[in-house]
CSV table of C-alpha atoms in Angstrom, one decimal:
chain,number,residue,atom,x,y,z
A,269,MET,CA,-2.8,15.5,24.3
A,270,ILE,CA,-4.0,13.4,21.2
A,271,ALA,CA,-1.9,10.1,20.5
A,272,ILE,CA,-1.4,9.2,17.0
A,273,ILE,CA,-0.8,5.5,17.1
A,274,ASP,CA,2.2,4.3,15.3
A,275,TYR,CA,2.1,0.9,14.6
A,276,GLY,CA,4.4,0.9,11.7
A,277,VAL,CA,1.9,1.6,9.0
A,278,GLY,CA,2.0,4.8,6.7
A,279,ASN,CA,3.4,8.3,7.2
A,280,LEU,CA,2.2,10.0,10.1
A,281,ARG,CA,4.1,13.0,10.0
A,282,SER,CA,1.3,15.1,8.0
A,283,VAL,CA,-1.4,14.0,10.5
A,284,GLU,CA,0.8,15.4,13.5
A,285,LYS,CA,1.4,18.5,11.5
A,286,ALA,CA,-2.3,19.1,10.5
A,287,PHE,CA,-3.2,18.9,14.2
A,288,GLU,CA,-0.4,21.4,14.9
A,289,ALA,CA,-1.9,23.6,12.3
A,290,VAL,CA,-5.1,23.9,14.1
A,291,GLY,CA,-3.5,24.5,17.4
A,292,ALA,CA,-4.1,21.1,18.8
A,293,GLN,CA,-1.4,18.9,20.6
A,294,ALA,CA,-0.9,15.6,19.1
A,295,ARG,CA,2.2,13.3,19.0
A,296,VAL,CA,3.0,10.2,16.9
A,297,THR,CA,3.8,7.5,19.4
A,298,SER,CA,4.1,3.9,19.9
A,299,ASP,CA,4.5,4.1,23.5
A,300,ALA,CA,1.9,2.2,25.5
A,301,GLY,CA,2.0,4.5,28.6
A,302,ALA,CA,1.7,7.7,26.4
A,303,ILE,CA,-1.3,6.2,24.6
A,304,ARG,CA,-3.0,5.1,28.0
A,305,GLU,CA,-2.6,8.6,29.2
A,306,ALA,CA,-3.6,10.4,26.0
A,307,GLU,CA,-7.0,12.0,26.2
A,308,LYS,CA,-7.9,11.1,22.7
A,309,LEU,CA,-6.4,8.7,20.0
A,310,VAL,CA,-5.9,8.7,16.3
A,311,LEU,CA,-5.9,5.2,14.7
A,312,PRO,CA,-4.4,5.7,11.1
A,313,GLY,CA,-4.0,3.3,8.4
A,314,VAL,CA,-2.9,2.9,4.8
A,315,GLY,CA,-2.6,0.0,2.4
A,316,ALA,CA,-4.4,-3.3,2.8
A,317,PHE,CA,-6.7,-4.1,5.7
A,318,GLY,CA,-5.2,-7.5,6.5
A,319,GLU,CA,-1.8,-6.1,6.8
A,320,CYS,CA,-2.8,-3.3,8.9
A,321,ALA,CA,-4.8,-5.5,11.1
A,322,ARG,CA,-1.9,-7.8,11.5
A,323,GLN,CA,0.6,-5.0,12.1
A,324,LEU,CA,-1.7,-3.5,14.7
A,325,ARG,CA,-2.2,-6.6,16.5
A,326,ALA,CA,1.5,-7.5,16.4
A,327,SER,CA,2.3,-4.3,17.9
A,328,GLY,CA,-0.2,-5.0,20.8
A,329,LEU,CA,-1.7,-1.5,20.5
A,330,ASP,CA,-5.0,-2.9,19.4
A,331,ALA,CA,-5.7,-3.6,23.2
A,332,LEU,CA,-5.2,0.0,24.1
A,333,VAL,CA,-7.6,1.1,21.3
A,334,MET,CA,-10.2,-1.3,22.7
A,335,GLU,CA,-9.5,0.0,26.1
A,336,ALA,CA,-10.1,3.5,25.1
A,337,ALA,CA,-13.3,2.7,23.4
A,338,GLU,CA,-14.5,0.9,26.8
A,339,GLN,CA,-13.3,3.8,28.8
A,340,ASN,CA,-15.4,6.2,26.3
A,341,ARG,CA,-12.2,8.2,25.3
A,342,PRO,CA,-12.5,9.6,21.7
A,343,VAL,CA,-10.7,7.6,18.9
A,344,LEU,CA,-10.7,8.8,15.5
A,345,GLY,CA,-10.0,6.2,12.6
A,346,LEU,CA,-8.4,7.6,9.4
A,347,CYS,CA,-8.9,5.8,6.1
A,348,VAL,CA,-8.0,2.0,6.9
A,349,GLY,CA,-8.0,3.1,10.4
A,350,LEU,CA,-11.8,3.6,10.2
A,351,GLN,CA,-12.2,0.3,8.2
A,352,LEU,CA,-10.3,-1.6,11.0
A,353,MET,CA,-13.2,-0.5,13.5
A,354,PHE,CA,-15.5,-2.8,11.8
A,355,ASP,CA,-16.1,-6.5,12.1
A,356,GLU,CA,-14.0,-7.8,9.0
A,357,GLY,CA,-12.3,-6.9,5.9
A,358,HIS,CA,-12.5,-8.7,2.7
A,359,GLU,CA,-9.1,-7.7,1.2
A,360,PHE,CA,-6.7,-10.9,0.2
A,361,GLY,CA,-8.9,-13.1,2.2
A,362,ILE,CA,-11.0,-12.3,5.1
A,363,HIS,CA,-9.5,-10.6,8.1
A,364,PRO,CA,-11.1,-9.8,11.5
A,365,GLY,CA,-11.3,-6.2,12.6
A,366,LEU,CA,-11.7,-4.5,15.9
A,367,GLY,CA,-15.5,-5.0,15.8
A,368,LEU,CA,-16.2,-1.5,17.3
A,369,MET,CA,-19.0,-1.1,14.7
A,370,ARG,CA,-20.9,-3.7,12.7
A,371,GLY,CA,-20.2,-4.3,9.3
A,372,ARG,CA,-17.7,-5.4,6.6
A,373,VAL,CA,-15.0,-3.8,4.4
A,374,VAL,CA,-15.4,-5.0,0.5
A,375,ARG,CA,-14.1,-4.0,-2.9
A,376,PHE,CA,-15.6,-1.6,-5.2
A,377,PRO,CA,-17.2,-3.6,-7.8
A,378,GLU,CA,-15.1,-4.5,-11.1
A,379,ASP,CA,-17.8,-3.0,-13.3
A,380,GLY,CA,-18.0,0.3,-11.6
A,381,PRO,CA,-15.7,3.4,-12.0
A,382,ARG,CA,-12.0,3.2,-11.7
A,383,VAL,CA,-10.4,1.6,-8.8
A,384,PRO,CA,-8.7,2.8,-6.7
A,385,GLN,CA,-10.9,6.0,-6.1
A,386,ILE,CA,-8.4,8.6,-6.0
A,387,GLY,CA,-9.3,12.4,-5.7
A,388,TRP,CA,-11.7,14.8,-4.2
A,389,ASN,CA,-15.1,13.6,-3.4
A,390,GLN,CA,-18.1,15.1,-1.5
A,391,ILE,CA,-20.1,14.1,1.7
A,392,GLU,CA,-23.9,13.8,2.1
A,393,ASN,CA,-24.7,14.5,5.5
A,394,LEU,CA,-26.9,12.1,7.4
A,395,ARG,CA,-27.0,13.1,10.9
A,396,PRO,CA,-25.4,15.9,13.0
A,397,HIS,CA,-22.2,15.2,15.0
A,398,PRO,CA,-19.6,17.4,16.6
A,399,LEU,CA,-17.1,16.1,14.1
A,400,LEU,CA,-19.2,17.7,11.2
A,401,GLU,CA,-19.6,21.1,12.8
A,402,GLY,CA,-19.1,23.8,10.0
A,403,LEU,CA,-18.9,21.1,7.3
A,404,PRO,CA,-22.0,21.2,5.3
A,405,GLU,CA,-23.4,18.8,2.7
A,406,GLY,CA,-21.2,18.6,-0.4
A,407,THR,CA,-17.9,19.5,1.2
A,408,TYR,CA,-15.0,18.1,-0.7
A,409,PHE,CA,-12.3,15.8,1.1
A,410,TYR,CA,-9.5,13.8,-0.5
A,411,PHE,CA,-10.0,10.1,-0.8
A,412,VAL,CA,-7.7,7.1,-1.9
A,413,HIS,CA,-9.2,3.6,-1.6
A,414,SER,CA,-10.2,0.6,-3.2
A,415,TYR,CA,-12.3,-1.0,-0.5
A,416,TYR,CA,-15.4,0.6,1.1
A,417,ILE,CA,-17.6,-0.1,4.3
A,418,GLU,CA,-20.9,-2.0,4.2
A,419,ALA,CA,-22.2,-0.8,7.6
A,420,GLU,CA,-24.9,-2.9,9.3
A,421,ASP,CA,-26.1,-0.3,11.4
A,422,GLU,CA,-27.2,2.8,9.9
A,423,GLN,CA,-27.2,4.7,13.3
A,424,ASP,CA,-23.5,4.4,12.9
A,425,VAL,CA,-23.2,6.3,9.5
A,426,LEU,CA,-22.9,10.0,9.7
A,427,ALA,CA,-22.3,10.7,6.1
A,428,LEU,CA,-22.3,8.9,2.6
A,429,THR,CA,-20.1,9.6,-0.4
A,430,ASP,CA,-21.1,8.7,-3.9
A,431,TYR,CA,-18.8,6.6,-6.1
A,432,ARG,CA,-21.5,4.9,-8.1
A,433,ILE,CA,-22.2,3.1,-4.7
A,434,ARG,CA,-23.2,5.5,-1.9
A,435,TYR,CA,-21.0,4.2,0.9
A,436,PRO,CA,-20.3,5.3,4.5
A,437,SER,CA,-17.6,7.9,4.6
A,438,ILE,CA,-17.8,9.1,8.1
A,439,CYS,CA,-18.9,6.9,11.0
A,440,ALA,CA,-19.4,7.1,14.6
A,441,ARG,CA,-20.6,5.0,17.6
A,442,ARG,CA,-20.3,6.2,21.2
A,443,SER,CA,-16.8,7.7,21.4
A,444,VAL,CA,-15.3,6.1,18.4
A,445,CYS,CA,-15.6,7.8,14.9
A,446,GLY,CA,-13.6,7.8,11.8
A,447,VAL,CA,-13.4,9.0,8.2
A,448,GLN,CA,-12.7,7.2,5.0
A,449,PHE,CA,-10.8,10.1,3.5
A,450,HIS,CA,-7.5,11.8,4.5
A,451,PRO,CA,-8.4,15.0,6.5
A,452,GLU,CA,-4.6,15.8,6.9
A,453,LYS,CA,-4.7,16.0,3.0
A,454,SER,CA,-8.1,17.7,2.5
A,455,GLN,CA,-7.1,21.3,2.9
A,456,ASP,CA,-9.3,23.5,5.0
A,457,ALA,CA,-12.2,21.1,5.1
A,458,GLY,CA,-9.8,18.4,6.5
A,459,LEU,CA,-8.2,20.7,9.1
A,460,ARG,CA,-11.5,21.9,10.4
A,461,LEU,CA,-12.5,18.2,10.9
A,462,LEU,CA,-9.5,17.6,12.8
A,463,ALA,CA,-9.9,20.8,14.9
A,464,ASN,CA,-13.6,19.4,15.6
A,465,PHE,CA,-12.1,16.2,16.8
A,466,ALA,CA,-9.8,18.1,19.0
A,467,ALA,CA,-12.5,20.1,20.5
A,468,ILE,CA,-14.8,17.1,21.5
A,469,ARG,CA,-15.1,16.8,25.2
B,157,MET,CA,-19.3,12.8,-7.1
B,158,LEU,CA,-15.6,12.4,-7.7
B,159,ALA,CA,-14.0,15.6,-9.0
B,160,LYS,CA,-11.6,15.7,-11.9
B,161,ARG,CA,-8.3,17.1,-10.7
B,162,ILE,CA,-5.9,19.7,-11.9
B,163,ILE,CA,-2.4,19.1,-10.9
B,164,PRO,CA,0.3,22.0,-11.3
B,165,CYS,CA,3.7,20.5,-12.0
B,166,LEU,CA,6.9,22.3,-10.6
B,167,ASP,CA,10.4,21.6,-11.9
B,168,VAL,CA,12.9,21.7,-9.0
B,169,ASP,CA,16.7,22.1,-9.2
B,170,ARG,CA,18.6,21.8,-6.1
B,171,GLY,CA,15.5,22.5,-3.8
B,172,ARG,CA,14.6,25.4,-5.9
B,173,VAL,CA,11.6,25.9,-8.2
B,174,VAL,CA,13.1,26.6,-11.7
B,175,LYS,CA,9.8,26.3,-13.4
B,176,GLY,CA,6.6,27.2,-12.0
B,177,ILE,CA,3.8,30.0,-11.9
B,178,ARG,CA,5.5,33.5,-11.9
B,179,PHE,CA,3.3,34.7,-9.1
B,180,LEU,CA,4.3,38.4,-9.1
B,181,ASP,CA,3.6,38.8,-5.5
B,182,LEU,CA,5.9,36.0,-4.1
B,183,ILE,CA,8.8,37.3,-2.1
B,184,ASP,CA,10.8,34.3,-3.1
B,185,ALA,CA,9.4,32.7,-6.1
B,186,GLY,CA,11.9,29.9,-6.1
B,187,ASP,CA,10.9,28.6,-2.7
B,188,PRO,CA,9.0,25.3,-3.1
B,189,VAL,CA,7.1,26.0,0.2
B,190,GLU,CA,5.9,29.5,-1.0
B,191,GLN,CA,4.9,28.1,-4.4
B,192,ALA,CA,3.1,25.2,-2.9
B,193,ARG,CA,1.3,27.4,-0.5
B,194,ARG,CA,0.0,29.6,-3.3
B,195,TYR,CA,-1.0,26.8,-5.6
B,196,ASP,CA,-3.0,25.5,-2.6
B,197,SER,CA,-4.8,28.7,-2.0
B,198,GLU,CA,-5.5,28.9,-5.8
B,199,GLY,CA,-7.4,25.6,-5.7
B,200,ALA,CA,-4.7,23.2,-7.0
B,201,ASP,CA,-6.1,19.7,-6.2
B,202,GLU,CA,-2.6,18.0,-5.8
B,203,LEU,CA,0.9,19.0,-6.9
B,204,VAL,CA,3.8,17.2,-8.7
B,205,PHE,CA,7.3,18.3,-7.9
B,206,LEU,CA,9.7,16.8,-10.7
B,207,ASP,CA,13.4,17.0,-9.2
B,208,ILE,CA,15.7,17.8,-12.1
B,209,THR,CA,18.9,18.1,-10.0
B,210,ALA,CA,21.6,16.3,-11.9
B,211,SER,CA,24.1,16.1,-8.9
B,212,SER,CA,24.4,13.2,-6.5
B,213,ASP,CA,23.7,15.2,-3.4
B,214,SER,CA,20.2,15.7,-4.5
B,215,ARG,CA,18.6,13.2,-2.2
B,216,ASP,CA,19.2,15.2,1.0
B,217,ILE,CA,18.0,18.4,-0.7
B,218,VAL,CA,14.9,16.7,-1.9
B,219,ARG,CA,13.9,15.1,1.2
B,220,ASP,CA,14.4,18.4,3.2
B,221,MET,CA,12.2,20.1,0.5
B,222,VAL,CA,9.4,17.3,0.9
B,223,ARG,CA,9.5,17.7,4.6
B,224,ARG,CA,9.1,21.6,4.5
B,225,VAL,CA,6.3,21.2,1.9
B,226,ALA,CA,4.4,18.3,3.8
B,227,ASP,CA,4.5,20.5,7.0
B,228,THR,CA,2.8,23.4,5.5
B,229,VAL,CA,0.6,22.3,2.7
B,230,PHE,CA,-2.3,20.0,3.3
B,231,ILE,CA,-3.1,18.8,-0.2
B,232,PRO,CA,-1.4,15.6,-1.6
B,233,PHE,CA,1.8,15.8,-3.6
B,234,THR,CA,3.9,13.5,-5.6
B,235,VAL,CA,7.7,13.8,-6.1
B,236,GLY,CA,9.4,12.4,-9.2
B,237,GLY,CA,12.8,12.3,-10.8
B,238,GLY,CA,15.8,10.4,-10.0
B,239,ILE,CA,13.9,7.7,-7.8
B,240,ARG,CA,15.8,4.4,-8.5
B,241,THR,CA,15.3,2.1,-5.7
B,242,ALA,CA,12.5,1.0,-3.1
B,243,GLU,CA,14.6,2.6,-0.6
B,244,ASP,CA,14.5,5.9,-2.4
B,245,MET,CA,10.8,5.5,-2.7
B,246,ARG,CA,10.6,4.7,1.1
B,247,GLU,CA,12.7,7.9,2.0
B,248,ILE,CA,10.5,10.3,0.0
B,249,ILE,CA,7.1,9.0,1.6
B,250,ALA,CA,8.7,9.0,5.0
B,251,SER,CA,9.7,12.6,4.4
B,252,GLY,CA,6.0,13.4,3.8
B,253,ALA,CA,5.3,12.9,0.2
B,254,ASP,CA,2.1,11.2,-0.7
B,255,LYS,CA,3.1,9.5,-3.9
B,256,VAL,CA,6.4,8.9,-5.8
B,257,SER,CA,6.4,8.9,-9.4
B,258,ILE,CA,8.9,6.5,-11.2
B,259,ASN,CA,9.7,6.2,-14.9
B,260,THR,CA,13.1,4.9,-16.2
B,261,ALA,CA,13.8,2.9,-13.1
B,262,ALA,CA,10.4,1.0,-13.5
B,263,ILE,CA,11.2,0.2,-17.2
B,264,LYS,CA,14.5,-1.1,-16.2
B,265,ASN,CA,13.1,-3.2,-13.4
B,266,PRO,CA,9.4,-3.6,-13.2
B,267,GLU,CA,9.7,-5.4,-10.0
B,268,LEU,CA,10.3,-2.1,-8.5
B,269,ILE,CA,6.7,-1.2,-8.9
B,270,THR,CA,5.6,-4.2,-6.9
B,271,GLU,CA,8.1,-3.6,-4.1
B,272,GLY,CA,6.9,-0.1,-3.8
B,273,ALA,CA,3.4,-1.2,-3.7
B,274,LYS,CA,3.8,-3.8,-1.3
B,275,ALA,CA,5.8,-1.5,1.1
B,276,LEU,CA,3.9,1.8,0.6
B,277,GLY,CA,0.5,0.7,-1.0
B,278,SER,CA,-0.4,1.0,-4.5
B,279,GLN,CA,-1.8,4.6,-4.1
B,280,ALA,CA,1.8,5.9,-3.4
B,281,VAL,CA,3.3,4.6,-6.7
B,282,VAL,CA,2.7,6.5,-9.8
B,283,VAL,CA,4.3,5.2,-13.0
B,284,ALA,CA,5.1,7.9,-15.4
B,285,ILE,CA,5.1,6.9,-19.0
B,286,ASP,CA,6.7,9.3,-21.8
B,287,ALA,CA,5.1,8.2,-25.1
B,288,ARG,CA,5.8,8.9,-28.8
B,289,LYS,CA,3.4,7.8,-31.5
B,290,VAL,CA,4.9,5.4,-33.9
B,291,THR,CA,4.4,6.7,-37.5
B,292,GLY,CA,3.8,4.3,-40.6
B,293,ASN,CA,7.1,5.5,-42.0
B,294,ARG,CA,9.2,5.3,-38.9
B,295,GLU,CA,12.8,4.7,-39.5
B,296,GLN,CA,13.8,1.0,-38.6
B,297,VAL,CA,17.0,0.9,-36.8
B,298,THR,CA,19.1,-1.9,-38.0
B,299,GLY,CA,20.9,-2.8,-34.7
B,300,GLY,CA,23.8,-0.3,-35.2
B,301,GLU,CA,25.5,-2.3,-37.8
B,302,ASP,CA,28.7,-0.4,-39.0
B,303,ILE,CA,28.6,0.1,-42.8
B,304,GLY,CA,32.2,1.0,-42.9
B,305,SER,CA,32.3,4.8,-43.2
B,306,GLY,CA,31.9,5.2,-39.5
B,307,ALA,CA,28.4,6.4,-39.9
B,308,LYS,CA,25.7,4.2,-38.5
B,309,SER,CA,22.8,3.2,-40.9
B,310,ASN,CA,19.6,4.5,-39.4
B,311,SER,CA,17.1,3.2,-42.1
B,312,LEU,CA,16.9,0.8,-44.8
B,313,PRO,CA,16.4,1.6,-48.3
B,314,PHE,CA,12.9,0.1,-48.3
B,315,SER,CA,10.0,0.0,-46.0
B,316,LEU,CA,9.9,-2.8,-43.4
B,317,SER,CA,6.2,-1.9,-42.5
B,318,PRO,CA,4.2,-5.0,-42.7
B,319,VAL,CA,0.8,-3.6,-42.4
B,320,PRO,CA,-0.7,-0.7,-44.4
B,321,CYS,CA,-1.0,1.9,-41.6
B,322,HIS,CA,-4.6,3.1,-42.4
B,323,LEU,CA,-5.6,-0.4,-41.5
B,324,SER,CA,-3.8,-0.7,-38.2
B,325,PRO,CA,-4.8,1.3,-35.1
B,326,ALA,CA,-2.3,4.0,-34.0
B,327,THR,CA,0.6,2.7,-31.6
B,328,TRP,CA,3.0,4.5,-29.2
B,329,GLU,CA,6.3,3.5,-27.9
B,330,VAL,CA,7.7,4.3,-24.5
B,331,TYR,CA,10.8,6.6,-24.4
B,332,THR,CA,13.0,7.5,-21.7
B,333,HIS,CA,15.7,10.1,-21.2
B,334,GLY,CA,13.3,13.0,-21.8
B,335,GLY,CA,12.0,11.4,-24.9
B,336,ARG,CA,15.1,10.8,-26.6
B,337,ARG,CA,15.6,7.1,-26.1
B,338,PRO,CA,13.1,4.5,-27.3
B,339,ALA,CA,12.6,1.8,-24.6
B,340,GLY,CA,11.4,-0.9,-27.1
B,341,LEU,CA,8.1,-1.1,-25.2
B,342,ASP,CA,4.4,-0.5,-26.5
B,343,VAL,CA,2.7,2.2,-24.3
B,344,ILE,CA,-0.6,0.3,-23.9
B,345,GLU,CA,1.2,-2.9,-23.0
B,346,TRP,CA,3.5,-1.2,-20.6
B,347,ALA,CA,0.5,0.7,-19.0
B,348,ARG,CA,-1.3,-2.6,-18.6
B,349,ARG,CA,1.8,-4.3,-17.0
B,350,ALA,CA,2.2,-1.5,-14.7
B,351,GLU,CA,-1.3,-1.8,-13.4
B,352,GLU,CA,-0.7,-5.6,-13.0
B,353,MET,CA,2.5,-4.8,-11.1
B,354,GLY,CA,0.7,-2.6,-8.6
B,355,ALA,CA,0.9,1.0,-9.9
B,356,GLY,CA,-1.7,3.1,-8.5
B,357,GLU,CA,-1.9,5.6,-11.2
B,358,ILE,CA,-0.4,6.4,-14.6
B,359,LEU,CA,1.1,9.7,-15.4
B,360,LEU,CA,0.9,9.7,-19.3
B,361,THR,CA,3.1,12.3,-21.3
B,362,SER,CA,2.9,12.6,-25.0
B,363,MET,CA,6.4,13.6,-26.0
B,364,ASP,CA,4.8,14.6,-29.5
B,365,SER,CA,2.5,17.1,-28.0
B,366,ASP,CA,4.8,18.2,-25.0
B,367,GLY,CA,5.6,21.8,-25.5
B,368,THR,CA,3.5,22.5,-28.6
B,369,ARG,CA,0.4,24.0,-26.7
B,370,ASP,CA,-1.7,22.4,-29.1
B,371,GLY,CA,-3.6,20.1,-26.8
B,372,TYR,CA,-3.1,16.8,-25.5
B,373,ASP,CA,-2.7,13.7,-27.6
B,374,LEU,CA,-6.2,12.6,-27.1
B,375,GLU,CA,-6.2,9.3,-29.1
B,376,LEU,CA,-3.2,8.3,-26.8
B,377,THR,CA,-4.8,9.3,-23.6
B,378,ARG,CA,-8.0,7.8,-24.4
B,379,ALA,CA,-6.4,4.5,-25.5
B,380,VAL,CA,-4.4,4.2,-22.2
B,381,SER,CA,-7.4,5.2,-20.1
B,382,GLU,CA,-9.5,2.6,-21.7
B,383,ALA,CA,-6.6,-0.1,-21.4
B,384,VAL,CA,-6.4,0.3,-17.5
B,385,SER,CA,-8.8,0.7,-14.8
B,386,ILE,CA,-6.5,2.8,-12.6
B,387,PRO,CA,-6.6,6.7,-13.0
B,388,VAL,CA,-4.7,8.2,-15.9
B,389,ILE,CA,-3.1,11.7,-15.5
B,390,ALA,CA,-2.8,13.3,-18.9
B,391,SER,CA,0.4,15.4,-19.5
B,392,GLY,CA,2.0,17.5,-22.5
B,393,GLY,CA,0.6,20.0,-24.8
B,394,ALA,CA,-2.1,21.9,-22.9
B,395,GLY,CA,-2.2,25.4,-24.2
B,396,LYS,CA,-5.6,26.6,-23.6
B,397,LEU,CA,-8.4,25.8,-21.3
B,398,ASP,CA,-10.4,23.9,-23.9
B,399,HIS,CA,-7.4,21.6,-24.0
B,400,LEU,CA,-7.8,20.7,-20.3
B,401,TYR,CA,-11.6,19.9,-21.2
B,402,GLU,CA,-10.7,17.7,-23.9
B,403,GLY,CA,-8.1,15.6,-22.1
B,404,LEU,CA,-10.9,15.0,-19.3
B,405,SER,CA,-13.8,14.3,-21.5
B,406,GLU,CA,-12.6,13.0,-24.9
B,407,GLY,CA,-9.4,11.7,-23.3
B,408,LYS,CA,-11.2,10.1,-20.5
B,409,ALA,CA,-8.2,11.1,-18.1
B,410,SER,CA,-9.0,11.5,-14.5
B,411,ALA,CA,-6.7,14.4,-13.9
B,412,VAL,CA,-4.7,16.7,-16.0
B,413,LEU,CA,-1.0,17.8,-15.2
B,414,ALA,CA,-0.6,21.4,-16.2
B,415,ALA,CA,2.6,23.1,-16.4
B,416,SER,CA,3.1,25.9,-19.0
B,417,ILE,CA,-0.6,26.8,-19.3
B,418,PHE,CA,-0.3,28.5,-16.0
B,419,HIS,CA,3.3,29.6,-16.1
B,420,PHE,CA,2.6,32.5,-18.3
B,421,GLY,CA,-0.1,34.0,-16.0
B,422,GLU,CA,-2.8,33.8,-18.9
B,423,PHE,CA,-5.1,31.6,-16.5
B,424,THR,CA,-5.4,31.0,-13.0
B,425,ILE,CA,-6.2,27.5,-11.6
B,426,GLN,CA,-9.4,29.0,-10.4
B,427,GLU,CA,-10.3,30.4,-13.8
B,428,ALA,CA,-9.6,26.8,-15.3
B,429,LYS,CA,-11.8,25.2,-12.8
B,430,ASN,CA,-14.7,27.6,-13.4
B,431,TYR,CA,-14.4,27.0,-17.0
B,432,LEU,CA,-14.5,23.2,-16.7
B,433,ARG,CA,-17.4,23.4,-14.2
B,434,ALA,CA,-19.4,25.6,-16.7
B,435,ARG,CA,-18.8,22.9,-19.3
B,436,GLY,CA,-20.4,20.3,-17.0
B,437,LEU,CA,-17.3,18.5,-15.5
B,438,PRO,CA,-17.3,18.0,-11.7
B,439,MET,CA,-14.7,20.1,-10.2
B,440,ARG,CA,-13.8,20.8,-6.6
């Protein structure tokens, strides 16, 4: 069972349905017992980093994500969920993240292209990973964000995306991984990625 | 590279598609789920559902439709029409839509944009603007003063235009009620204000071009695109593939909303994408 962590942020129905569409069992839950027992976790997130971090801590479910990471259980971060896995977010002040990967989350520069970035953009694969099985270089995914990750350890970066700046769009470290885009809204490619996550042993 | 988007628009009345592509092989062409699935397979980048239901029980019907679409189609979609409060917005998003589009309600109460953005994130709030060009000899409304015969005076016997038109840049006015009622707002100013208030995108429709199939109002599209830094979706007037190209290049739009260009079956979405790609635009 995959537990999609519900800490009061965003609409998680599509994530659950997308897993269902690829034959994986996933359930939206805020129940600590269910999250502890789950084989894998999905950490979603939408909106501002600080607000997501605050709500995740307030729910007390941040400890369960850390626990899963320590036990080497797979965790998949989606959008702000991936950003939360880094050290800190610079969105309306500086907010601490979970620190599962080294780096910061900063705003796209003012003199660059339109912010937020909304729409379909491609990935540039840097290193192989089970999450990227069958998803070649140039695959399009649906992105919506104004902030991007500056990763300190390039070993954590599986793929980059180009929005004037080339930034990490898929990251992984040990059993935790995450994507900056929305796989549940990225049609066949997104479903494939979720199926890959569901298949990780 | 970020791709330009093609977004088909479907008009929905009481949960049934009343204006969409006439896919001949659909068993039930009025079913939003079947339509959405078909658009998805044709390569649509997003979908917009415009609810035109007049009755008060539309909310439950729309929520049910949104839920069914979200459960079967894994591309982003926006729902617009009849959304008046932050609670309406929250309900639509909670049912599975990715964005809501607000128009008249935002003009009446711009705070609604901020409320929605705070609760759902800016990316979920699309502000739709219906624009009409202000022409040099536009009739000046006198404020409804009755001149005795029962008829209202709509124009003065002399021109009030203070600046010769060829010296001033074009301006556009915001309209509501399907382009019938002027809102007394300048389009560029309103677009900037909407961005400041927290809108994530602008859906810009030229009421002058809408239905003409003569192309988008490129001057308008470009002016708004240059005035804001959030993405602008061009709408109104596309009749051939070249119009889509113009809107995305000259008009500087991030996306084009397309309705009738596909409805008559002249072009498929895939043909449109191939055409735009061949002309050098990044398409998925």
